[in-house]
Amino acid sequence: MQLFTPQECTANYAAAGRAKARMPFLRMFLLAVLAGFLIGMGGAVTNTAAHSIANPGVARVVCGLLFPFGLAMVVLTGAELFTGNTLLVIPVLGGQAAVGDVLRNWGAVYLGNAAGALLTAAGCVFGGQLDYSGGQLAVFTMRLAASKCGLHPARAVILGIFCNLLVTTGVLLSLSAKDLTGRVAGASLPVAFFVICGFEHCVANLFYIPAGLLARTVPAYAALAAEAGIDLSALSWGSFLLQNLLPVTLGNLLGGLAMGWLYWYCHGQGARYGGRMA
């Protein structure tokens, strides 16, 4: 059989989560930087692929086919991703990991993800990657970043919840498979759903929005945006933090905790409390 059952998957994650929560800080941080880079590359490739596609539906589908390989690479390389690590609630509920260790993991991994994604954004902007199509990739990047900064915080929370319900589903499905194809497919399909639907992922946004903010500081890119008549008034570091990053992070956390609790209660040790055996 090429699959673990949901009960086996939950037990496996609970056991692995204990080691994940107790990982040495430097190793944890470096693996988180790697994950931030890989998710940032997912953002870079989707922007590049979609920037010249006029039909929004087609552009979404193209992005949905490409971006999920970022999560697949995170899973296969053993990198540490904040949104996936919200599933550490599973070993906490099962008594296999301490709350303090999990909070330490979340803090270190979030910082590492931010560092990796921000460095990737800066490299794309100042390395000239946004010069595609005579700088139209830069224009697309700034437009996208401005639209994300213009989200109402309540909507950002809701979109963040939906996003991480799907991302954590992808993590669990990838861990249910015993072969490479199954793990990649398991990680990719739920993430494709969130990308196509336009849900919000905090680590991805640590690439998308800083890339737009940094592109705005390049005079040639800013001039092209002005020629295109793009309103960049919403594009600021303050709007990024308050209207997008913080509410999206909260939504991602709530979505991940909900999925982790659901798996623990229905397929893990919690199932025993409902009269079922895990």
Short mmCIF file of C-alpha atoms in Angstrom, two decimals:
data_model
loop_
_atom_site.label_atom_id
_atom_site.label_comp_id
_atom_site.label_asym_id
_atom_site.label_seq_id
_atom_site.Cartn_x
_atom_site.Cartn_y
_atom_site.Cartn_z
CA MET A 1 0.00 0.00 0.00
CA GLN A 2 1.42 3.37 -1.04
CA LEU A 3 -0.48 5.46 1.50
CA PHE A 4 -0.56 5.90 5.26
CA THR A 5 -4.05 6.01 6.72
CA PRO A 6 -5.18 9.31 8.27
CA GLN A 7 -4.64 7.71 11.70
CA GLU A 8 -1.08 6.67 10.79
CA CYS A 9 -0.37 10.07 9.27
CA THR A 10 -1.52 11.82 12.45
CA ALA A 11 0.60 9.55 14.62
CA ASN A 12 3.63 10.03 12.37
CA TYR A 13 3.27 13.81 12.42
CA ALA A 14 2.87 13.84 16.20
CA ALA A 15 6.10 11.88 16.62
CA ALA A 16 7.99 14.01 14.10
CA GLY A 17 6.57 17.20 15.60
CA ARG A 18 8.29 16.52 18.90
CA ALA A 19 11.70 16.51 17.20
CA LYS A 20 10.73 19.51 15.07
CA ALA A 21 9.79 21.54 18.16
CA ARG A 22 13.06 20.69 19.90
CA MET A 23 15.32 21.35 16.92
CA PRO A 24 18.41 23.52 17.66
CA PHE A 25 17.70 27.18 16.97
CA LEU A 26 20.32 27.75 14.26
CA ARG A 27 19.30 24.67 12.28
CA MET A 28 15.64 25.64 12.61
CA PHE A 29 16.32 29.20 11.46
CA LEU A 30 18.43 28.17 8.46
CA LEU A 31 15.82 25.66 7.31
CA ALA A 32 13.24 28.42 7.66
CA VAL A 33 15.33 30.75 5.49
CA LEU A 34 15.40 27.97 2.90
CA ALA A 35 11.62 27.67 3.03
CA GLY A 36 11.23 31.44 2.67
CA PHE A 37 13.44 31.31 -0.40
CA LEU A 38 11.51 28.41 -1.95
CA ILE A 39 8.12 30.04 -1.37
CA GLY A 40 9.58 33.33 -2.66
CA MET A 41 10.69 31.53 -5.80
CA GLY A 42 7.13 30.28 -6.16
CA GLY A 43 6.02 33.92 -6.07
CA ALA A 44 8.69 34.98 -8.55
CA VAL A 45 7.78 32.31 -11.07
CA THR A 46 4.04 32.98 -10.86
CA ASN A 47 4.54 36.73 -11.35
CA THR A 48 6.81 36.07 -14.31
CA ALA A 49 4.40 33.60 -15.90
CA ALA A 50 1.24 35.66 -15.33
CA HIS A 51 2.38 39.24 -15.93
CA SER A 52 1.58 39.23 -19.66
CA ILE A 53 -1.63 37.15 -19.52
CA ALA A 54 -4.63 39.39 -20.05
CA ASN A 55 -7.32 36.91 -19.02
CA PRO A 56 -7.47 36.83 -15.17
CA GLY A 57 -8.90 33.32 -15.05
CA VAL A 58 -6.15 31.90 -17.23
CA ALA A 59 -3.53 33.75 -15.21
CA ARG A 60 -4.91 32.27 -11.97
CA VAL A 61 -4.84 28.75 -13.36
CA VAL A 62 -1.25 29.17 -14.59
CA CYS A 63 -0.22 30.41 -11.15
CA GLY A 64 -2.11 27.54 -9.56
CA LEU A 65 -0.14 25.05 -11.61
CA LEU A 66 3.25 26.58 -10.79
CA PHE A 67 3.19 27.92 -7.22
CA PRO A 68 2.43 24.60 -5.46
CA PHE A 69 5.86 23.23 -6.34
CA GLY A 70 7.21 25.70 -3.79
CA LEU A 71 5.46 23.80 -1.00
CA ALA A 72 6.46 20.47 -2.55
CA MET A 73 10.11 21.55 -2.42
CA VAL A 74 9.67 22.67 1.20
CA VAL A 75 8.29 19.27 2.17
CA LEU A 76 10.90 17.27 0.24
CA THR A 77 13.90 19.30 1.46
CA GLY A 78 12.81 19.24 5.11
CA ALA A 79 12.64 23.03 5.20
CA GLU A 80 10.67 24.78 7.96
CA LEU A 81 7.57 26.74 6.96
CA PHE A 82 5.52 28.68 9.49
CA THR A 83 2.15 27.96 7.93
CA GLY A 84 2.81 24.22 7.82
CA ASN A 85 4.21 24.26 11.34
CA THR A 86 0.90 25.46 12.75
CA LEU A 87 0.16 21.71 12.67
CA LEU A 88 2.46 21.40 15.70
CA VAL A 89 -0.76 21.75 17.66
CA ILE A 90 -1.11 17.98 16.99
CA PRO A 91 1.84 16.89 19.19
CA VAL A 92 0.92 19.56 21.76
CA LEU A 93 -2.60 18.15 22.12
CA GLY A 94 -1.14 14.65 22.29
CA GLY A 95 1.31 15.60 25.04
CA GLN A 96 4.34 14.95 22.85
CA ALA A 97 5.55 18.57 22.60
CA ALA A 98 5.59 21.47 25.05
CA VAL A 99 3.78 24.71 24.25
CA GLY A 100 6.96 26.69 24.92
CA ASP A 101 8.95 24.65 22.41
CA VAL A 102 6.25 25.13 19.77
CA LEU A 103 6.09 28.90 20.35
CA ARG A 104 9.89 29.02 20.03
CA ASN A 105 9.63 27.11 16.75
CA TRP A 106 6.97 29.43 15.38
CA GLY A 107 8.96 32.55 16.27
CA ALA A 108 12.25 31.31 14.82
CA VAL A 109 10.63 29.88 11.71
CA TYR A 110 8.57 33.00 11.02
CA LEU A 111 11.72 35.15 11.24
CA GLY A 112 13.63 32.75 9.00
CA ASN A 113 10.82 32.61 6.45
CA ALA A 114 10.70 36.42 6.43
CA ALA A 115 14.45 36.65 5.90
CA GLY A 116 14.41 34.16 3.03
CA ALA A 117 11.43 35.73 1.28
CA LEU A 118 12.69 39.31 1.72
CA LEU A 119 16.14 38.43 0.40
CA THR A 120 14.54 36.73 -2.59
CA ALA A 121 12.40 39.81 -3.27
CA ALA A 122 15.41 42.12 -3.02
CA GLY A 123 17.45 39.89 -5.33
CA CYS A 124 14.72 39.85 -7.97
CA VAL A 125 14.25 43.64 -7.84
CA PHE A 126 17.85 44.80 -7.69
CA GLY A 127 19.19 41.95 -9.81
CA GLY A 128 17.05 43.07 -12.73
CA GLN A 129 14.73 40.05 -12.85
CA LEU A 130 11.76 42.43 -13.08
CA ASP A 131 13.07 43.83 -16.40
CA TYR A 132 11.03 41.22 -18.29
CA SER A 133 8.85 42.67 -21.07
CA GLY A 134 10.52 46.04 -20.91
CA GLY A 135 9.84 46.36 -17.19
CA GLN A 136 6.19 45.30 -17.38
CA LEU A 137 6.93 42.52 -14.90
CA ALA A 138 7.88 45.26 -12.41
CA VAL A 139 4.60 47.07 -13.15
CA PHE A 140 2.64 43.85 -12.58
CA THR A 141 4.55 43.24 -9.33
CA MET A 142 3.75 46.72 -8.00
CA ARG A 143 0.09 46.47 -9.02
CA LEU A 144 -0.29 43.13 -7.26
CA ALA A 145 1.44 44.39 -4.13
CA ALA A 146 -0.76 47.50 -4.02
CA SER A 147 -3.92 45.40 -4.33
CA LYS A 148 -2.81 43.18 -1.44
CA CYS A 149 -2.07 46.24 0.72
CA GLY A 150 -5.57 47.52 -0.01
CA LEU A 151 -7.29 44.49 1.52
CA HIS A 152 -9.63 45.15 4.44
CA PRO A 153 -8.04 43.49 7.52
CA ALA A 154 -11.16 41.43 8.28
CA ARG A 155 -11.16 40.04 4.75
CA ALA A 156 -7.44 39.36 5.03
CA VAL A 157 -8.08 37.23 8.14
CA ILE A 158 -10.80 35.21 6.41
CA LEU A 159 -8.71 34.70 3.26
CA GLY A 160 -5.79 33.68 5.49
CA ILE A 161 -7.93 31.07 7.28
CA PHE A 162 -9.06 29.50 4.01
CA CYS A 163 -5.50 29.54 2.70
CA ASN A 164 -3.99 27.64 5.59
CA LEU A 165 -6.80 25.13 5.84
CA LEU A 166 -5.64 24.15 2.35
CA VAL A 167 -1.89 24.47 2.96
CA THR A 168 -2.01 22.26 6.06
CA THR A 169 -4.20 19.81 4.14
CA GLY A 170 -1.43 19.74 1.53
CA VAL A 171 1.20 19.06 4.19
CA LEU A 172 -0.82 16.21 5.68
CA LEU A 173 -1.62 14.72 2.28
CA SER A 174 2.06 14.86 1.29
CA LEU A 175 2.96 12.99 4.48
CA SER A 176 0.29 10.38 3.72
CA ALA A 177 2.14 9.20 0.64
CA LYS A 178 5.08 6.79 0.61
CA ASP A 179 6.49 7.67 -2.82
CA LEU A 180 7.77 10.83 -4.48
CA THR A 181 4.88 11.22 -6.90
CA GLY A 182 2.29 10.89 -4.18
CA ARG A 183 4.05 13.34 -1.90
CA VAL A 184 4.34 15.98 -4.62
CA ALA A 185 0.73 15.51 -5.73
CA GLY A 186 -0.51 15.62 -2.15
CA ALA A 187 1.31 18.87 -1.47
CA SER A 188 0.39 20.47 -4.78
CA LEU A 189 -3.35 20.04 -5.31
CA PRO A 190 -4.68 21.84 -2.19
CA VAL A 191 -2.18 24.66 -2.71
CA ALA A 192 -3.32 25.01 -6.32
CA PHE A 193 -6.83 25.54 -4.96
CA PHE A 194 -5.77 28.39 -2.67
CA VAL A 195 -3.74 30.11 -5.38
CA ILE A 196 -6.51 29.93 -7.97
CA CYS A 197 -9.06 31.20 -5.44
CA GLY A 198 -6.82 34.11 -4.40
CA PHE A 199 -6.50 33.25 -0.71
CA GLU A 200 -3.74 34.90 1.34
CA HIS A 201 -0.49 33.26 2.54
CA CYS A 202 1.71 35.27 4.90
CA VAL A 203 5.06 33.86 3.74
CA ALA A 204 4.18 34.27 0.07
CA ASN A 205 3.15 37.85 0.83
CA LEU A 206 6.56 38.43 2.42
CA PHE A 207 7.79 38.07 -1.15
CA TYR A 208 4.97 39.57 -3.20
CA ILE A 209 4.51 42.83 -1.31
CA PRO A 210 8.15 43.69 -0.49
CA ALA A 211 8.99 42.99 -4.14
CA GLY A 212 6.46 45.66 -5.11
CA LEU A 213 7.63 48.05 -2.41
CA LEU A 214 11.26 47.69 -3.43
CA ALA A 215 10.40 47.96 -7.13
CA ARG A 216 8.75 51.30 -6.38
CA THR A 217 12.14 52.64 -5.19
CA VAL A 218 13.68 52.00 -8.64
CA PRO A 219 13.06 55.19 -10.68
CA ALA A 220 12.64 53.39 -14.00
CA TYR A 221 10.03 51.04 -12.55
CA ALA A 222 8.20 53.85 -10.78
CA ALA A 223 8.06 55.81 -14.04
CA LEU A 224 6.56 52.84 -15.88
CA ALA A 225 3.92 52.46 -13.16
CA ALA A 226 3.04 56.14 -13.48
CA GLU A 227 2.75 55.80 -17.27
CA ALA A 228 0.38 52.88 -16.77
CA GLY A 229 -1.75 55.00 -14.45
CA ILE A 230 -1.43 52.58 -11.53
CA ASP A 231 -2.55 53.91 -8.14
CA LEU A 232 0.20 53.02 -5.70
CA SER A 233 -1.14 55.11 -2.82
CA ALA A 234 -1.94 51.96 -0.81
CA LEU A 235 1.55 50.56 -1.30
CA SER A 236 3.49 51.34 1.88
CA TRP A 237 5.32 49.40 4.55
CA GLY A 238 2.71 50.43 7.12
CA SER A 239 -0.17 49.15 5.00
CA PHE A 240 1.77 45.97 4.31
CA LEU A 241 2.18 45.25 8.02
CA LEU A 242 -1.19 46.41 9.35
CA GLN A 243 -3.62 45.62 6.54
CA ASN A 244 -2.06 42.48 5.17
CA LEU A 245 0.76 40.74 7.00
CA LEU A 246 -0.62 40.80 10.55
CA PRO A 247 -4.23 39.86 9.71
CA VAL A 248 -3.15 37.26 7.15
CA THR A 249 -0.74 35.72 9.67
CA LEU A 250 -3.56 35.58 12.22
CA GLY A 251 -5.84 33.92 9.67
CA ASN A 252 -3.14 31.43 8.67
CA LEU A 253 -2.57 30.58 12.33
CA LEU A 254 -6.29 30.05 12.99
CA GLY A 255 -6.70 27.91 9.87
CA GLY A 256 -3.71 25.74 10.71
CA LEU A 257 -4.76 25.29 14.34
CA ALA A 258 -8.25 24.30 13.22
CA MET A 259 -6.95 21.66 10.79
CA GLY A 260 -4.47 20.35 13.35
CA TRP A 261 -7.16 20.05 16.03
CA LEU A 262 -9.52 18.35 13.56
CA TYR A 263 -6.94 15.72 12.62
CA TRP A 264 -5.98 15.12 16.26
CA TYR A 265 -9.60 14.83 17.40
CA CYS A 266 -10.85 12.66 14.53
CA HIS A 267 -7.77 10.57 13.71
CA GLY A 268 -5.41 10.86 16.67
CA GLN A 269 -5.52 10.44 20.41
CA GLY A 270 -8.51 12.74 20.64
CA ALA A 271 -10.63 10.17 18.79
CA ARG A 272 -10.59 8.03 21.92
CA TYR A 273 -12.41 10.71 23.84
CA GLY A 274 -15.27 10.48 21.36
CA GLY A 275 -15.64 6.75 21.82
CA ARG A 276 -13.52 5.75 18.83
CA MET A 277 -10.11 4.22 18.62
CA ALA A 278 -7.41 6.19 16.76
#
